[in-house]
């Protein structure tokens, strides 16, 4: 039976991290190529799709943006199940968000599949004068916690 899909592979990715680290801005920039300098509070979850070419295949990414506030944790943890990848985001200008990665990881390890790929993302790297976490610290934490990769970016 022929498939009507416009992609070869579908991957579910989940953005997590403290409130205010820039998860929604990262998603808007990547999925819609848009930018907002106003603070966006996600209530519960939001998601976007982006289709990209990878080698000779078409890959569709379903990217879930989760609320960082504690009161939404029971809702958002359900989205870890079945995720192909988890992107843990911290704010380079806010040390507490970096320190909280350990807490986020324990939650992911509790609810996500063992095969879920985990990537650490340091956001707001353009704000050098306000930086509280160095790129080296981010790389070291990613390695120490067994992440598949580390990205430093600014949305």
Coordinates of N, CA and C in Angstrom, one line a residue:
X1 N 0.8 -1.2 0.0 CA 0.0 0.0 0.0 C 0.9 1.2 0.0
X2 N 0.7 2.2 -1.0 CA 1.5 3.4 -1.0 C 1.3 4.3 0.2
X3 N 2.4 5.0 0.6 CA 2.3 5.9 1.7 C 2.1 7.3 1.2
X4 N 1.3 8.1 1.9 CA 1.1 9.5 1.5 C 2.0 10.4 2.3
X5 N 2.9 9.9 3.1 CA 3.8 10.7 3.9 C 4.8 11.5 3.0
X6 N 5.1 12.7 3.4 CA 6.0 13.5 2.7 C 7.4 13.5 3.4
X7 N 7.7 12.4 4.1 CA 8.9 12.3 4.8 C 9.3 10.8 4.9
X8 N 10.6 10.5 5.1 CA 11.1 9.2 5.3 C 11.1 8.7 6.8
X9 N 11.4 9.7 7.6 CA 11.5 9.4 9.1 C 10.9 10.5 9.9
X10 N 10.3 10.1 11.0 CA 9.7 11.1 11.9 C 10.4 10.9 13.3
X11 N 10.9 12.0 13.8 CA 11.5 12.0 15.1 C 10.8 12.9 16.1
X12 N 10.5 12.4 17.3 CA 9.9 13.3 18.3 C 11.0 13.8 19.2
X13 N 11.1 15.1 19.3 CA 12.1 15.7 20.2 C 11.4 16.6 21.2
X14 N 12.0 16.7 22.4 CA 11.4 17.4 23.5 C 12.4 18.4 24.1
X15 N 12.0 19.7 24.2 CA 12.8 20.7 24.8 C 12.4 20.8 26.2
X16 N 13.4 20.7 27.2 CA 13.1 20.9 28.6 C 14.2 21.8 29.2
X17 N 13.8 22.3 30.4 CA 14.8 23.2 31.1 C 13.9 24.2 31.9
X18 N 14.6 24.9 32.8 CA 14.0 25.9 33.7 C 13.2 26.9 32.9
X19 N 12.2 27.5 33.5 CA 11.5 28.6 32.9 C 12.4 29.8 32.6
X20 N 12.2 30.3 31.4 CA 13.0 31.5 31.1 C 14.3 31.3 30.4
X21 N 14.7 30.0 30.1 CA 16.0 29.7 29.5 C 16.0 29.9 28.0
X22 N 14.8 30.1 27.4 CA 14.7 30.3 26.0 C 14.3 29.2 25.1
X23 N 13.6 28.2 25.7 CA 13.2 27.0 24.9 C 12.2 27.4 23.8
X24 N 11.2 28.3 24.1 CA 10.3 28.7 23.1 C 10.9 29.5 22.0
X25 N 11.9 30.4 22.4 CA 12.6 31.1 21.4 C 13.4 30.3 20.5
X26 N 14.1 29.2 21.0 CA 14.8 28.3 20.2 C 13.9 27.6 19.2
X27 N 12.8 27.2 19.7 CA 11.8 26.5 18.8 C 11.3 27.4 17.7
X28 N 10.9 28.6 18.1 CA 10.4 29.6 17.1 C 11.5 29.9 16.0
X29 N 12.7 30.0 16.5 CA 13.8 30.3 15.6 C 14.1 29.2 14.6
X30 N 14.1 28.0 15.1 CA 14.4 26.8 14.3 C 13.3 26.4 13.4
X31 N 12.1 26.3 14.0 CA 10.9 25.8 13.2 C 10.3 26.9 12.3
X32 N 10.2 28.1 12.7 CA 9.5 29.1 11.9 C 10.5 30.2 11.4
X33 N 11.7 30.2 11.8 CA 12.7 31.2 11.5 C 12.2 32.6 11.9
X34 N 11.6 32.6 13.1 CA 11.1 33.9 13.6 C 11.8 34.2 14.9
X35 N 11.8 35.5 15.3 CA 12.5 35.9 16.5 C 11.5 36.8 17.3
X36 N 11.5 36.6 18.6 CA 10.8 37.6 19.5 C 11.7 37.9 20.7
X37 N 11.8 39.2 21.0 CA 12.6 39.5 22.2 C 11.8 39.7 23.4
X38 N 10.5 39.3 23.3 CA 9.6 39.4 24.5 C 9.6 38.0 25.1
X39 N 9.4 37.9 26.4 CA 9.3 36.7 27.1 C 8.0 35.9 26.9
X40 N 8.2 34.7 26.5 CA 7.0 33.8 26.2 C 6.9 32.8 27.3
X41 N 5.8 32.7 27.9 CA 5.6 31.7 28.9 C 4.7 30.6 28.3
X42 N 5.3 29.4 28.3 CA 4.6 28.2 27.8 C 3.7 27.7 28.9
X43 N 2.4 27.5 28.5 CA 1.5 26.9 29.5 C 1.3 25.4 29.1
X44 N 1.8 24.5 29.9 CA 1.7 23.1 29.5 C 2.7 22.7 28.5
X45 N 2.3 22.5 27.2 CA 3.2 22.2 26.1 C 2.7 22.8 24.8
X46 N 3.7 23.0 23.9 CA 3.4 23.5 22.6 C 4.3 22.7 21.7
X47 N 4.0 22.6 20.4 CA 4.9 21.9 19.5 C 4.8 22.5 18.1
X48 N 5.9 22.2 17.4 CA 6.0 22.6 16.0 C 6.7 21.5 15.2
X49 N 6.5 21.5 13.9 CA 7.1 20.6 13.0 C 8.1 21.3 12.1
X50 N 9.2 20.6 11.8 CA 10.1 21.1 10.8 C 10.6 19.9 10.0
X51 N 10.6 20.0 8.7 CA 11.1 19.0 7.8 C 12.4 19.4 7.2
X52 N 13.4 18.5 7.4 CA 14.8 18.8 6.9 C 15.3 17.7 6.1
X53 N 16.2 18.0 5.1 CA 16.9 16.9 4.4 C 18.1 16.4 5.2
X54 N 18.2 15.1 5.2 CA 19.4 14.5 5.8 C 19.9 13.4 4.9
X55 N 21.1 13.7 4.3 CA 21.6 12.8 3.2 C 20.6 12.8 2.1
X56 N 20.1 11.6 1.7 CA 19.1 11.4 0.7 C 17.7 11.2 1.2
X57 N 17.5 11.5 2.5 CA 16.2 11.2 3.2 C 15.6 12.5 3.6
X58 N 14.3 12.5 3.8 CA 13.5 13.6 4.3 C 13.1 13.3 5.7
X59 N 13.5 14.1 6.7 CA 13.3 13.8 8.1 C 12.3 14.9 8.6
X60 N 11.3 14.4 9.2 CA 10.3 15.4 9.9 C 10.5 15.3 11.4
X61 N 10.7 16.5 11.9 CA 11.0 16.7 13.4 C 9.7 17.2 14.0
X62 N 9.2 16.5 15.0 CA 8.1 17.0 15.8 C 8.7 17.4 17.1
X63 N 8.8 18.8 17.3 CA 9.5 19.3 18.5 C 8.5 19.9 19.5
X64 N 8.6 19.3 20.7 CA 7.7 19.7 21.8 C 8.4 20.7 22.7
X65 N 7.8 21.8 23.0 CA 8.3 22.8 23.9 C 7.5 22.7 25.2
X66 N 8.2 22.4 26.3 CA 7.5 22.1 27.6 C 7.6 23.3 28.5
X67 N 6.7 23.5 29.4 CA 6.7 24.6 30.4 C 7.8 24.2 31.4
X68 N 8.6 25.2 31.8 CA 9.7 25.0 32.8 C 9.2 25.1 34.2
X69 N 8.0 25.6 34.5 CA 7.6 25.8 35.9 C 7.3 24.5 36.5
X70 N 7.6 24.4 37.8 CA 7.4 23.2 38.6 C 5.9 22.7 38.5
X71 N 5.0 23.6 38.5 CA 3.6 23.2 38.5 C 3.2 22.4 37.3
X72 N 3.9 22.4 36.2 CA 3.6 21.7 35.0 C 4.4 20.4 34.9
X73 N 5.2 20.1 35.8 CA 6.1 18.9 35.7 C 5.4 17.6 35.5
X74 N 4.2 17.4 36.2 CA 3.5 16.1 36.0 C 2.9 16.0 34.6
X75 N 2.6 17.1 34.0 CA 2.1 17.1 32.6 C 3.2 16.8 31.6
X76 N 4.3 17.6 31.8 CA 5.4 17.5 30.8 C 6.1 16.2 30.8
X77 N 6.2 15.6 32.0 CA 7.0 14.4 32.1 C 6.4 13.3 31.2
X78 N 5.1 13.3 31.0 CA 4.4 12.4 30.1 C 4.9 12.4 28.7
X79 N 5.4 13.6 28.3 CA 5.9 13.8 26.9 C 7.3 13.2 26.7
X80 N 8.0 12.8 27.7 CA 9.3 12.1 27.6 C 9.1 10.7 27.0
X81 N 8.0 10.1 27.3 CA 7.8 8.7 26.8 C 7.7 8.8 25.3
X82 N 8.4 7.9 24.6 CA 8.3 7.9 23.2 C 9.2 8.9 22.5
X83 N 9.9 9.7 23.2 CA 10.7 10.8 22.6 C 12.0 10.1 22.1
X84 N 12.4 10.5 20.9 CA 13.6 10.0 20.3 C 14.8 10.8 20.8
X85 N 14.5 12.1 21.2 CA 15.6 12.9 21.7 C 15.1 13.9 22.7
X86 N 15.9 14.3 23.7 CA 15.6 15.3 24.7 C 16.7 16.3 24.6
X87 N 16.3 17.6 24.5 CA 17.2 18.7 24.4 C 17.0 19.5 25.7
X88 N 18.0 19.4 26.6 CA 18.0 20.1 27.9 C 18.7 21.4 27.7
X89 N 17.9 22.5 28.0 CA 18.4 23.8 27.7 C 18.6 24.6 29.1
X90 N 19.8 25.2 29.1 CA 20.0 26.1 30.2 C 20.4 27.5 29.7
X91 N 20.3 28.5 30.5 CA 20.6 29.9 30.2 C 22.1 30.2 30.6
X92 N 22.9 30.5 29.7 CA 24.4 30.8 30.0 C 24.5 32.0 31.0
X93 N 23.5 32.8 31.1 CA 23.6 34.0 32.0 C 22.9 33.7 33.4
X94 N 22.5 32.5 33.6 CA 21.8 32.1 34.8 C 22.3 30.8 35.4
X95 N 23.3 30.8 36.3 CA 23.9 29.6 36.8 C 22.9 28.6 37.3
X96 N 21.9 29.1 38.0 CA 20.9 28.1 38.6 C 20.3 27.2 37.6
X97 N 20.0 27.7 36.4 CA 19.4 26.9 35.3 C 20.4 25.8 34.9
X98 N 21.7 26.1 34.9 CA 22.7 25.1 34.6 C 22.8 24.1 35.7
X99 N 22.8 24.5 36.9 CA 22.9 23.6 38.1 C 21.7 22.7 38.1
X100 N 20.5 23.1 37.6 CA 19.3 22.3 37.7 C 19.2 21.3 36.6
X101 N 20.2 21.2 35.7 CA 20.3 20.2 34.6 C 20.3 18.8 35.3
X102 N 21.0 18.7 36.4 CA 21.0 17.4 37.1 C 19.6 16.9 37.5
X103 N 18.8 17.8 38.0 CA 17.4 17.5 38.4 C 16.6 17.1 37.1
X104 N 16.7 17.9 36.0 CA 16.0 17.5 34.8 C 16.4 16.2 34.3
X105 N 17.7 15.9 34.4 CA 18.2 14.6 33.9 C 17.6 13.4 34.7
X106 N 17.5 13.6 36.0 CA 16.9 12.5 36.8 C 15.5 12.3 36.4
X107 N 14.8 13.3 36.1 CA 13.4 13.2 35.7 C 13.3 12.5 34.3
X108 N 14.2 12.9 33.4 CA 14.2 12.2 32.1 C 14.5 10.7 32.3
X109 N 15.5 10.4 33.1 CA 15.9 9.0 33.3 C 14.8 8.2 33.9
X110 N 13.9 8.9 34.7 CA 12.8 8.2 35.3 C 11.7 7.9 34.3
X111 N 11.4 8.8 33.3 CA 10.3 8.7 32.4 C 10.6 8.3 31.0
X112 N 11.8 8.7 30.5 CA 12.1 8.4 29.1 C 12.6 7.0 28.8
X113 N 12.7 6.6 27.6 CA 13.2 5.3 27.2 C 14.8 5.4 27.4
X114 N 15.4 4.3 27.7 CA 16.9 4.2 27.8 C 17.6 4.7 26.5
X115 N 16.9 4.4 25.4 CA 17.6 4.7 24.1 C 17.4 6.2 23.7
X116 N 16.7 7.0 24.5 CA 16.5 8.4 24.1 C 17.8 9.1 24.1
X117 N 18.1 9.8 23.0 CA 19.3 10.6 22.9 C 19.1 11.9 23.6
X118 N 20.1 12.3 24.4 CA 20.1 13.5 25.2 C 21.2 14.5 24.8
X119 N 20.8 15.8 24.5 CA 21.7 16.8 24.1 C 21.6 18.0 25.1
X120 N 22.7 18.6 25.5 CA 22.7 19.7 26.4 C 22.9 21.0 25.5
X121 N 22.1 22.0 25.7 CA 22.1 23.2 25.0 C 22.3 24.4 25.9
X122 N 23.3 25.2 25.7 CA 23.6 26.4 26.4 C 23.0 27.5 25.6
X123 N 22.0 28.2 26.0 CA 21.4 29.3 25.3 C 21.8 30.7 25.8
X124 N 21.6 31.7 25.0 CA 21.9 33.1 25.3 C 23.4 33.3 25.4
X125 N 24.1 32.6 24.5 CA 25.6 32.7 24.5 C 26.1 34.0 24.0
X126 N 25.2 34.8 23.3 CA 25.6 36.1 22.8 C 25.8 37.1 23.9
X127 N 25.2 36.9 25.0 CA 25.2 37.8 26.1 C 26.5 37.6 27.0
X128 N 27.7 37.8 26.3 CA 29.0 37.5 26.9 C 29.2 38.3 28.3
X129 N 28.8 39.5 28.3 CA 29.1 40.3 29.5 C 28.3 39.8 30.7
X130 N 27.2 39.1 30.5 CA 26.3 38.6 31.6 C 26.6 37.1 31.9
X131 N 27.5 36.5 31.2 CA 27.7 35.0 31.2 C 28.1 34.6 32.6
X132 N 27.4 33.5 33.1 CA 27.7 32.9 34.4 C 28.2 31.5 34.2
X133 N 28.1 30.9 33.0 CA 28.5 29.5 32.8 C 29.3 29.6 31.5
X134 N 30.5 29.0 31.6 CA 31.4 29.0 30.4 C 31.1 27.8 29.5
X135 N 31.5 28.0 28.2 CA 31.3 26.9 27.3 C 32.0 25.6 27.8
X136 N 33.2 25.8 28.4 CA 33.9 24.6 28.9 C 33.1 23.9 30.0
X137 N 32.5 24.6 30.8 CA 31.6 24.0 31.9 C 30.5 23.2 31.2
X138 N 29.9 23.8 30.2 CA 28.8 23.1 29.5 C 29.3 21.8 28.9
X139 N 30.4 21.9 28.2 CA 31.0 20.7 27.6 C 31.3 19.6 28.6
X140 N 31.9 20.0 29.7 CA 32.3 19.1 30.8 C 31.1 18.4 31.4
X141 N 30.0 19.2 31.6 CA 28.8 18.6 32.2 C 28.2 17.6 31.2
X142 N 28.1 18.0 30.0 CA 27.5 17.1 28.9 C 28.3 15.8 28.9
X143 N 29.6 15.8 28.9 CA 30.4 14.6 28.9 C 30.2 13.8 30.2
X144 N 30.3 14.5 31.4 CA 30.2 13.8 32.7 C 28.8 13.1 32.8
X145 N 27.8 13.7 32.3 CA 26.4 13.1 32.4 C 26.0 12.2 31.3
X146 N 26.9 12.0 30.3 CA 26.7 11.0 29.3 C 25.8 11.5 28.2
X147 N 25.7 12.8 27.9 CA 24.9 13.4 26.9 C 25.6 13.0 25.5
X148 N 24.8 12.9 24.5 CA 25.3 12.6 23.1 C 26.0 13.8 22.5
X149 N 25.7 15.0 23.0 CA 26.3 16.2 22.4 C 26.0 17.5 23.3
X150 N 26.7 18.5 22.9 CA 26.6 19.8 23.5 C 26.6 20.9 22.5
X151 N 25.7 21.8 22.6 CA 25.5 22.9 21.7 C 25.5 24.2 22.4
X152 N 26.2 25.2 22.0 CA 26.2 26.6 22.5 C 25.5 27.4 21.5
X153 N 24.5 28.2 21.8 CA 23.7 28.9 20.8 C 23.1 30.2 21.4
X154 N 22.4 30.9 20.5 CA 21.6 32.0 20.9 C 20.4 32.1 20.0
X155 N 19.3 32.2 20.5 CA 18.1 32.3 19.7 C 17.6 33.7 19.6

